C-alpha cells in the first residue's frame, strides 16, 4: 500500500454516519516484500505416551532407567503472591520394565515429567492428561450444577497470537479455503481490537470490561490483588454445568501473568499452566502439545458441556510469517471437530487477539490497520440455522459490520441465557442479535479512538510543524514516565527524538465525537444510543517516530487543541522489539520495558 495513496474503503450501507471499514488487500505488493517462507520441522520428540485411561506407556529395549515425577503448582519466590508462577516436582518414581519389554505406570496426577536414560543420552519429556481422580471430581461438580437453560453447545476457542484477518488469508493456504467454503462458518470481516496487547483483548472476551475498571491486579503495584477478583465468563459456564479448560503455551508472557498477578485458585476446571511452566522455555512445536491437550479434554468429557480456550503464542508472536508453519495444525483441529461425534454440538472459534504489533511491517499504513483488525471466525453446527434461524441470520448479517471482542463476551452470555436475551448490561452486543450498522460506531461499542479502524485518515507530511510538536511532546511524556521514580531515572537514559517515519490526521465522525451513552430499547439494555449534537469534532494526530539512543520505534496519538496545546494519549505503542534494552528495570518497573534504555 502506497502511504500517499488513499486507503481503499467500502461502505457497508448507505448511511453517511456509519463506520467505513478499510478493505485491505492481503497481497498488496508493499506488504508482500515482508512475506518470507518459513520452513520448520518439530524437533521435540516424545518416546512415551499417555493412554486415555491414564497409563504412561513406553516400549523400548534401549532404555537403561526411567523415572516419573509429578508436577505441582508452587510459589518460586517472595516476589510473587501465589503459586501461579512456579512449579515443584514430586520425588521421582522409578518405573521397571515388565516382561513384555514395556514400561507402564498408572498415573495419579495430571502433569508429569519423564526422565529416560538411554545408553548414549539422557532425555526429558513432559506429558499432560486428566487423571482418574480429576475426572471423578470434575464429573461430580458438573452434574451437580447442570442447568436446563442455554444452547448447551460446547465452545472451543483456538487463538493464535498476533494474527490479523489479512495475515490468515496470506499464509493459510489450506485452512482458509476450508473455512471460506464452509456454509456454517462466519468470518467477522469488520472485527477490531479494544486495546493494546493480548490482555486487553482477552479481558474483553472473558470478563467484558477494561482493565482500568477492574480491581487492581498489576504485579508492579503494592498490595495489588489477583485476577481471581475479575468475574470471568468461566464462572458463568461453571454455574451452568460446563467444564472449562485453559492452556497458554508461553507461560512467562501469559496474558494474566506477564504484568498481572495471575490466580490464587484455578480459573478453569482443567488449568494447564503448571505443565507449561515445567516445560519452559516455550518452543514453536508447542502447537502440537496444545492440540493434543485439547483433544484429551474433549474426549475425556465427550458427554459433558465444555468450554476450551487454547492460546498459541510462541509460533508467530514476533514474526507474522510464522503462521504458515501451523496451517496443517489448524486444519487438523477444524477436521477434528467436524467428526460425527462432535460436529452437532460444537461452536469452534478460531481467532487472533490482534494483528502484528511489532516489526518493520508495522511502520506501513496497512500494518497499522492490520494490527487493529484481527482474524475471527465462528463455525456453527450444521443444524444451527434450522434450530436457531434468527440467531444464525443475525450472525451472518453482522459479518460485515464493525464488531469487537466485547461483542464476543455478550454472545457467550446469550449462549447461556437462550431462549431469553441476557439480562446483564454489556459494553458490546450479542452477535446473535442484529447490529444496526447505521448506528454502530467504535465509541458506542467500546472501542477507543486510538484503536478504531473506521476513522477517516489523511496522510500529513512528516515535516509539518504540528507533527513535529506532537512527536517532541510525546518524547517528553515518555521521559516523564521514566523520571517519575528516582531509581528508574538513574537506570534509564533520557530519550530524544530521532526521526519521524509516518504521520497522519485522524478526524472522527460526528457520531464518534457526539456519543454520550447507550440506552435500553427492545433489542437489549445497551442497544440504544444517546448523542449530544452540540459537541464539535476534534483533531487527532498520529505519529510514528524513532527515538535515540535506543532506536525504539513508537506509534503515538495526541489531540491538538485550537490553542495548539497537545494532549498525548498515554496508550503509546512500541512497534519494534526492545530485546534486552530494559534489563536493568525488567522486574522492578515492568511497565517501563518499552521505553527504558539502560544506561
XYZ file of C-alpha atoms in Angstrom:
599
model
C 0.000 0.000 0.000
C 1.439 3.373 -1.048
C 1.460 5.616 2.013
C 0.472 8.552 -0.165
C -2.455 6.713 -1.666
C -5.965 6.883 -0.339
C -6.864 3.915 1.846
C -9.356 1.795 -0.102
C -12.612 1.705 1.801
C -16.011 0.126 1.429
C -19.257 1.442 2.818
C -21.348 -1.359 4.268
C -24.580 0.629 3.975
C -25.883 3.937 2.759
C -25.791 5.972 5.973
C -23.004 8.566 5.930
C -22.632 8.359 9.722
C -21.773 4.683 9.586
C -18.387 3.090 10.109
C -16.407 2.857 6.904
C -14.320 -0.295 7.180
C -10.986 -0.455 5.369
C -10.794 -3.041 2.618
C -7.242 -4.344 2.831
C -5.525 -6.379 0.141
C -3.561 -9.147 1.922
C -1.309 -9.473 -1.124
C -0.561 -5.801 -1.720
C 2.950 -5.529 -3.267
C 4.099 -3.200 -0.484
C 3.189 -5.849 2.091
C 4.457 -8.862 0.172
C 8.056 -7.674 0.459
C 7.797 -8.541 4.169
C 6.395 -12.011 3.488
C 9.018 -14.751 3.707
C 8.779 -18.544 3.545
C 9.325 -20.297 6.871
C 10.323 -23.945 6.964
C 10.415 -25.731 10.268
C 10.160 -29.301 11.449
C 9.302 -30.097 15.022
C 12.445 -31.235 16.819
C 10.811 -32.205 20.106
C 10.480 -35.965 20.288
C 8.499 -37.879 22.887
C 9.274 -41.567 23.290
C 6.367 -42.339 25.613
C 2.645 -41.648 25.557
C -0.262 -41.464 27.994
C -3.353 -43.516 27.217
C -6.873 -42.139 27.639
C -7.319 -44.306 30.757
C -4.249 -42.783 32.435
C -1.326 -45.127 31.829
C 2.116 -43.917 30.814
C 3.480 -46.388 28.261
C 6.875 -46.678 26.574
C 8.114 -49.624 24.550
C 11.881 -49.779 24.074
C 14.679 -52.238 24.698
C 17.294 -49.462 24.787
C 16.157 -47.758 27.996
C 18.507 -48.127 30.957
C 16.434 -46.229 33.506
C 13.079 -44.451 33.533
C 11.505 -42.274 36.237
C 8.331 -40.195 36.525
C 7.819 -37.068 38.643
C 4.507 -35.269 39.143
C 4.273 -31.522 38.592
C 2.538 -29.255 41.130
C 1.943 -25.517 41.461
C 4.405 -23.676 43.683
C 5.438 -20.153 44.675
C 9.013 -19.741 43.396
C 9.975 -16.678 45.480
C 8.726 -13.963 47.821
C 8.228 -11.521 44.943
C 5.144 -13.492 43.851
C 1.939 -13.599 45.880
C 0.662 -17.029 44.853
C 1.517 -20.398 43.312
C 0.752 -19.365 39.729
C 4.356 -18.546 38.811
C 6.292 -21.705 39.624
C 6.188 -25.463 39.978
C 7.646 -28.168 42.177
C 8.276 -31.810 41.368
C 7.476 -34.883 43.414
C 10.173 -37.379 44.259
C 10.784 -39.436 41.107
C 9.197 -42.870 40.865
C 11.378 -45.484 39.179
C 9.400 -47.445 36.580
C 10.524 -51.002 35.912
C 10.284 -52.757 32.568
C 7.708 -55.561 32.504
C 8.059 -58.990 30.942
C 6.880 -57.710 27.572
C 9.706 -55.165 27.470
C 7.301 -52.285 28.085
C 7.468 -49.546 30.687
C 3.973 -48.987 32.037
C 2.814 -46.915 35.008
C -0.647 -45.861 36.216
C -0.680 -42.093 36.783
C -2.328 -40.416 39.775
C -1.801 -36.784 38.746
C -2.390 -34.726 35.615
C 1.067 -33.424 34.694
C 4.274 -35.447 34.587
C 7.972 -35.088 33.870
C 9.620 -38.221 32.495
C 13.378 -38.788 32.625
C 14.765 -41.513 30.394
C 18.351 -42.729 30.374
C 19.500 -44.451 27.218
C 22.945 -45.894 26.721
C 24.255 -42.799 24.940
C 22.000 -39.949 26.028
C 19.620 -38.583 28.650
C 16.136 -37.472 27.579
C 13.416 -35.462 29.370
C 9.820 -35.171 28.188
C 6.555 -33.837 29.566
C 3.000 -35.125 29.331
C -0.454 -33.920 30.338
C -3.600 -35.973 30.807
C -6.626 -35.956 33.104
C -6.152 -38.418 35.932
C -8.936 -40.710 37.114
C -9.142 -38.737 40.354
C -9.532 -35.437 38.479
C -12.140 -36.941 36.185
C -14.267 -38.184 39.077
C -14.100 -34.850 40.877
C -14.938 -32.773 37.804
C -17.816 -35.032 36.766
C -19.383 -34.709 40.221
C -19.115 -30.930 40.117
C -20.553 -30.721 36.595
C -23.549 -32.971 37.292
C -24.462 -31.037 40.458
C -24.605 -27.736 38.589
C -26.260 -28.863 35.379
C -28.663 -26.205 34.055
C -31.583 -26.595 31.662
C -31.128 -23.124 30.151
C -28.928 -22.151 27.237
C -27.958 -23.771 23.971
C -25.926 -26.469 25.711
C -23.275 -26.399 22.978
C -19.556 -26.868 23.503
C -17.490 -23.758 22.761
C -13.881 -24.112 21.621
C -11.631 -21.045 21.340
C -8.427 -21.520 19.348
C -6.338 -18.339 19.498
C -3.155 -17.654 17.559
C -1.361 -14.608 18.921
C -0.836 -11.504 16.753
C -2.840 -12.594 13.700
C -4.769 -10.190 11.508
C -7.578 -11.086 9.164
C -5.297 -10.342 6.216
C -2.450 -12.493 7.536
C -4.720 -15.543 7.765
C -5.540 -15.041 4.086
C -1.856 -14.584 3.219
C -0.406 -17.599 4.971
C -3.032 -20.313 5.489
C -3.322 -21.912 2.058
C -5.216 -24.942 3.369
C -7.141 -23.558 6.336
C -8.675 -20.521 4.650
C -10.309 -22.385 1.721
C -11.733 -24.837 4.270
C -13.303 -22.013 6.280
C -14.421 -19.939 3.284
C -16.151 -22.898 1.637
C -17.966 -23.941 4.814
C -21.536 -22.603 4.791
C -21.624 -22.912 8.578
C -18.569 -20.708 9.116
C -18.965 -16.957 9.519
C -15.947 -14.671 9.220
C -16.175 -11.360 11.074
C -14.640 -9.092 8.445
C -15.094 -5.906 10.465
C -13.726 -7.226 13.748
C -11.445 -4.900 15.694
C -9.384 -4.734 18.853
C -10.360 -2.853 22.005
C -6.890 -2.022 23.333
C -3.207 -2.839 23.096
C -1.832 -6.343 23.513
C -3.322 -9.703 24.397
C -4.533 -8.908 27.906
C -6.915 -6.157 26.786
C -8.496 -8.445 24.185
C -8.931 -11.439 26.497
C -10.380 -9.297 29.280
C -12.982 -8.058 26.802
C -13.843 -11.613 25.704
C -13.717 -13.290 29.113
C -14.628 -10.504 31.564
C -16.410 -7.983 29.369
C -14.565 -4.982 30.759
C -11.404 -2.919 30.565
C -8.514 -3.479 32.911
C -8.735 0.080 34.274
C -12.229 -0.592 35.603
C -11.298 -3.891 37.255
C -9.717 -4.436 40.695
C -6.010 -3.608 40.741
C -4.004 -6.748 39.910
C -0.715 -5.475 38.477
C 2.483 -7.060 39.746
C 4.176 -3.655 39.882
C 1.644 -2.175 42.333
C 1.969 -2.713 46.083
C -0.915 -4.568 47.753
C -2.474 -5.402 44.401
C -4.883 -8.310 44.298
C -5.018 -11.177 41.807
C -7.099 -11.901 38.739
C -9.419 -14.017 40.911
C -11.253 -10.744 41.590
C -12.277 -10.491 37.922
C -15.623 -12.085 37.132
C -14.576 -14.410 34.322
C -17.160 -15.901 31.977
C -15.763 -19.288 33.038
C -17.646 -18.848 36.327
C -20.952 -18.404 34.487
C -20.318 -21.546 32.463
C -19.416 -23.448 35.637
C -22.785 -22.491 37.144
C -24.465 -23.926 34.058
C -22.725 -27.283 34.494
C -19.916 -26.738 31.996
C -16.355 -27.915 32.424
C -13.666 -25.494 31.290
C -10.079 -25.643 30.079
C -7.347 -23.004 29.667
C -3.973 -23.701 28.030
C -1.464 -20.979 27.081
C 1.811 -22.147 25.584
C 4.076 -19.248 26.612
C 3.705 -19.005 30.417
C 6.286 -16.282 31.056
C 4.377 -13.950 28.739
C 0.942 -15.095 29.874
C -2.000 -12.770 29.383
C -2.714 -12.746 33.120
C 0.859 -13.200 34.336
C 3.286 -11.020 32.363
C 2.012 -7.853 34.067
C -0.685 -9.219 36.362
C -0.654 -11.399 39.476
C -2.282 -14.473 37.991
C -4.669 -16.621 40.031
C -4.798 -17.933 43.586
C -7.355 -20.589 42.692
C -7.640 -22.410 39.386
C -9.701 -20.292 36.948
C -10.838 -23.320 34.944
C -11.680 -26.969 35.575
C -8.507 -28.084 33.823
C -5.739 -25.499 34.077
C -2.613 -26.366 32.098
C -0.247 -23.630 33.305
C 1.821 -25.911 35.634
C 2.650 -28.112 32.639
C 3.887 -25.157 30.589
C 5.914 -23.721 33.475
C 7.655 -27.064 33.952
C 8.308 -27.440 30.233
C 9.562 -23.896 29.511
C 11.172 -22.310 27.615
C 8.428 -22.269 25.031
C 9.024 -23.792 21.619
C 7.387 -23.356 18.243
C 6.419 -27.038 18.351
C 4.154 -26.311 21.312
C 1.154 -26.023 18.969
C 1.230 -29.818 18.742
C 1.065 -30.109 22.538
C -1.908 -27.753 22.656
C -3.719 -29.787 20.015
C -3.127 -32.989 21.986
C -4.390 -31.447 25.232
C -7.490 -30.028 23.554
C -8.299 -33.480 22.188
C -7.617 -35.073 25.585
C -10.051 -32.725 27.332
C -12.666 -33.169 24.596
C -12.533 -36.964 24.536
C -12.359 -37.381 28.317
C -15.567 -35.388 28.798
C -17.257 -36.121 25.473
C -20.656 -36.389 27.185
C -20.482 -33.110 29.160
C -20.755 -29.471 28.008
C -17.355 -27.793 27.757
C -15.587 -24.503 27.086
C -11.963 -24.665 25.950
C -9.513 -21.800 25.488
C -6.271 -22.654 23.685
C -3.662 -19.934 23.130
C -0.743 -20.433 20.756
C 1.721 -17.568 21.255
C 5.209 -18.882 20.533
C 4.765 -19.648 16.851
C 4.131 -16.189 15.383
C 4.185 -13.512 18.099
C 7.407 -11.898 16.858
C 7.077 -12.726 13.152
C 3.794 -12.871 11.286
C 5.379 -15.272 8.786
C 5.416 -17.994 11.440
C 1.696 -18.588 10.929
C 2.315 -20.578 7.727
C 4.081 -23.290 9.754
C 0.891 -24.316 11.581
C -1.504 -24.400 8.623
C -1.828 -28.183 8.937
C -2.224 -27.991 12.731
C -5.161 -25.578 12.478
C -6.740 -27.645 9.717
C -6.355 -30.733 11.917
C -8.442 -29.112 14.665
C -11.114 -27.994 12.191
C -11.452 -31.542 10.864
C -11.362 -32.988 14.387
C -14.454 -31.034 15.379
C -16.131 -31.938 12.079
C -16.188 -35.593 13.149
C -19.700 -37.073 13.553
C -19.399 -37.340 17.335
C -18.693 -33.583 17.734
C -19.964 -31.655 14.729
C -23.531 -31.247 16.007
C -22.724 -29.835 19.427
C -19.598 -27.689 18.953
C -19.076 -23.998 18.211
C -15.484 -23.622 17.013
C -13.971 -20.137 17.257
C -10.618 -19.530 15.567
C -9.210 -16.066 16.117
C -6.317 -13.706 16.598
C -6.279 -11.396 19.592
C -4.875 -8.579 17.434
C -2.708 -8.225 14.333
C 1.073 -7.923 14.333
C 2.239 -5.237 16.774
C 5.970 -5.221 16.083
C 8.403 -5.368 13.186
C 9.061 -3.230 10.080
C 5.701 -4.232 8.617
C 4.034 -2.186 11.371
C 5.553 1.056 10.082
C 3.336 0.832 6.989
C -0.161 2.214 6.887
C -1.609 -1.221 6.144
C 0.392 -2.692 9.024
C -1.184 -0.162 11.354
C -4.663 -1.125 10.191
C -3.970 -4.862 10.287
C -2.980 -4.607 13.948
C -6.461 -3.288 14.651
C -8.316 -5.925 12.633
C -7.676 -9.467 13.945
C -8.950 -12.608 12.301
C -12.146 -14.002 13.796
C -14.188 -16.959 12.542
C -17.116 -18.815 14.094
C -18.048 -22.297 12.880
C -21.502 -23.468 13.960
C -23.101 -26.929 13.977
C -24.703 -27.720 10.577
C -28.228 -27.723 12.022
C -27.794 -24.407 13.874
C -29.509 -22.424 11.093
C -32.533 -24.754 11.340
C -32.811 -24.812 15.135
C -31.987 -21.141 15.679
C -32.694 -19.344 12.372
C -32.933 -15.823 13.847
C -29.614 -16.181 15.634
C -27.952 -17.584 12.523
C -29.270 -14.830 10.251
C -28.210 -12.137 12.718
C -24.675 -13.518 12.961
C -24.442 -13.746 9.186
C -25.560 -10.136 8.747
C -23.116 -8.982 11.398
C -20.187 -10.473 9.474
C -19.508 -7.238 7.571
C -20.374 -4.811 10.360
C -17.942 -3.293 12.862
C -17.616 -5.832 15.701
C -15.143 -6.300 18.548
C -14.171 -8.562 21.436
C -16.761 -7.057 23.783
C -19.414 -8.482 21.450
C -17.962 -11.961 21.951
C -18.462 -11.690 25.712
C -22.110 -10.692 25.192
C -22.553 -13.568 22.726
C -21.261 -16.088 25.278
C -23.845 -14.867 27.768
C -26.502 -15.252 25.064
C -25.430 -18.894 24.600
C -26.071 -19.403 28.325
C -29.347 -17.461 28.569
C -31.134 -18.809 25.464
C -34.064 -18.707 24.733
C -34.008 -15.422 26.647
C -31.776 -12.466 25.909
C -29.120 -11.901 28.572
C -30.364 -9.719 31.422
C -26.943 -8.272 32.153
C -25.904 -4.965 30.586
C -22.839 -5.216 28.356
C -20.408 -2.901 26.613
C -20.892 -4.956 23.464
C -23.888 -6.647 21.888
C -24.569 -10.315 21.246
C -23.663 -11.220 17.683
C -26.724 -13.458 17.675
C -28.821 -10.265 17.586
C -28.721 -7.938 14.584
C -26.365 -4.987 14.982
C -27.651 -1.917 13.175
C -24.722 -0.754 11.020
C -26.262 2.705 10.699
C -25.564 3.472 14.357
C -22.695 1.084 15.206
C -19.538 3.095 15.864
C -16.288 2.452 17.648
C -17.249 4.711 20.512
C -20.624 3.193 21.280
C -19.272 -0.367 21.039
C -16.354 0.065 23.416
C -13.502 0.838 21.012
C -11.434 3.902 21.855
C -10.482 6.319 19.079
C -6.891 5.127 19.106
C -7.931 1.627 18.021
C -10.834 2.474 15.744
C -10.317 1.369 12.116
C -13.271 3.452 10.966
C -11.709 6.859 11.434
C -11.075 8.930 8.345
C -7.324 9.067 7.888
C -5.306 11.599 5.901
C -1.549 11.466 5.471
C 0.307 14.537 6.720
C 3.885 15.470 5.693
C 6.392 14.413 8.337
C 7.870 17.926 8.165
C 4.578 19.519 9.240
C 5.058 21.823 12.254
C 2.232 20.257 14.252
C 3.590 16.777 13.575
C 6.978 17.840 14.953
C 5.287 19.351 18.001
C 3.344 16.139 18.657
C 6.465 13.978 18.322
C 8.537 16.167 20.668
C 5.710 16.350 23.215
C 5.315 12.573 23.154
C 9.032 12.062 23.797
C 8.759 14.491 26.713
C 5.830 12.475 28.040
C 7.794 9.196 27.790
C 10.723 10.777 29.628
C 8.345 11.938 32.351
C 7.304 8.307 32.890
C 10.950 7.268 33.167
C 11.813 10.117 35.545
C 8.758 9.657 37.747
C 10.754 7.347 40.011
C 14.266 8.320 41.111
C 15.572 4.771 40.663
C 14.300 4.368 37.113
C 15.549 7.894 36.331
C 19.085 6.806 37.260
C 18.918 3.493 35.423
C 17.317 4.588 32.135
C 18.624 7.012 29.527
C 16.666 10.122 28.658
C 15.275 9.744 25.155
C 15.473 12.239 22.307
C 13.596 12.398 19.023
C 15.473 10.757 16.172
C 13.330 10.895 13.048
C 9.667 10.729 12.066
C 8.560 7.879 9.802
C 4.863 8.464 9.309
C 2.228 10.988 10.279
C -1.485 11.293 9.776
C -4.539 13.261 10.758
C -7.481 11.282 12.086
C -10.818 13.015 12.076
C -13.528 11.072 13.906
C -17.019 11.114 12.520
C -19.564 13.186 14.384
C -21.282 10.130 15.811
C -17.989 9.111 17.422
C -17.489 12.522 18.990
C -21.145 13.159 19.885
C -21.796 9.787 21.511
C -22.892 10.160 25.167
C -24.202 6.795 26.369
C -26.261 3.765 25.488
C -29.900 3.325 26.397
C -32.315 0.446 26.691
C -34.515 -0.497 23.754
C -36.429 -3.539 22.573
C -33.238 -5.329 21.475
C -31.157 -5.135 24.662
C -30.192 -2.925 27.580
C -27.433 -1.154 25.667
C -28.530 -1.169 22.044
C -29.972 2.351 22.029
C -27.671 5.357 21.501
C -27.859 8.843 23.019
C -25.974 11.686 21.286
C -25.069 15.253 22.202
C -25.219 17.086 18.874
C -23.755 20.253 20.390
C -20.305 18.680 20.637
C -17.921 19.662 17.842
C -15.416 17.465 16.077
C -11.811 17.150 17.241
C -8.457 16.611 15.567
C -6.163 13.747 16.467
C -2.675 13.350 15.083
C -0.929 10.022 14.822
C 2.854 9.954 14.559
C 5.283 7.065 14.102
C 8.799 8.050 15.156
C 12.197 6.742 16.250
C 13.919 7.770 19.490
C 17.584 7.803 20.446
C 19.708 6.198 21.803
C 17.518 3.058 21.795
C 16.295 3.270 18.170
C 12.883 2.409 19.593
C 10.043 2.926 17.125
C 6.819 4.216 18.642
C 3.328 4.975 17.463
C 1.604 7.735 19.401
C -1.615 9.693 19.220
C -2.354 13.155 20.502
C -5.202 15.612 20.461
C -4.250 19.092 19.273
C -6.472 21.799 20.759
C -7.315 25.076 18.966
C -4.694 26.909 21.080
C -2.082 24.340 19.892
C -1.950 22.660 23.294
C -1.109 18.984 22.846
C -2.690 16.206 24.909
C -0.741 12.978 24.472
C -2.717 9.735 24.553
C -0.966 7.548 27.189
C -1.591 4.445 25.047
C 1.767 4.614 23.270
C 2.784 1.501 21.332
C 6.328 0.377 20.720
C 6.319 -1.374 17.352
C 9.806 -2.879 17.277
C 11.370 -5.337 19.725
C 13.121 -3.894 22.759
C 15.098 -7.077 23.430
C 17.492 -6.733 26.363
C 17.454 -2.916 26.407
C 15.438 -2.665 29.675
C 17.367 -5.402 31.521
C 18.098 -3.122 34.495
C 14.413 -2.456 35.318
C 12.699 -5.544 33.917
C 11.415 -6.781 37.284
C 11.118 -3.609 39.362
C 9.481 -1.418 36.717
C 7.940 -3.802 34.134
C 5.633 -1.095 32.752
C 8.727 0.849 31.571
C 10.058 -2.023 29.458
C 9.051 -0.492 26.101
C 10.729 2.829 26.963
C 13.809 2.165 29.100
C 17.265 2.041 27.532
C 19.549 1.049 30.389
C 22.486 3.383 30.948
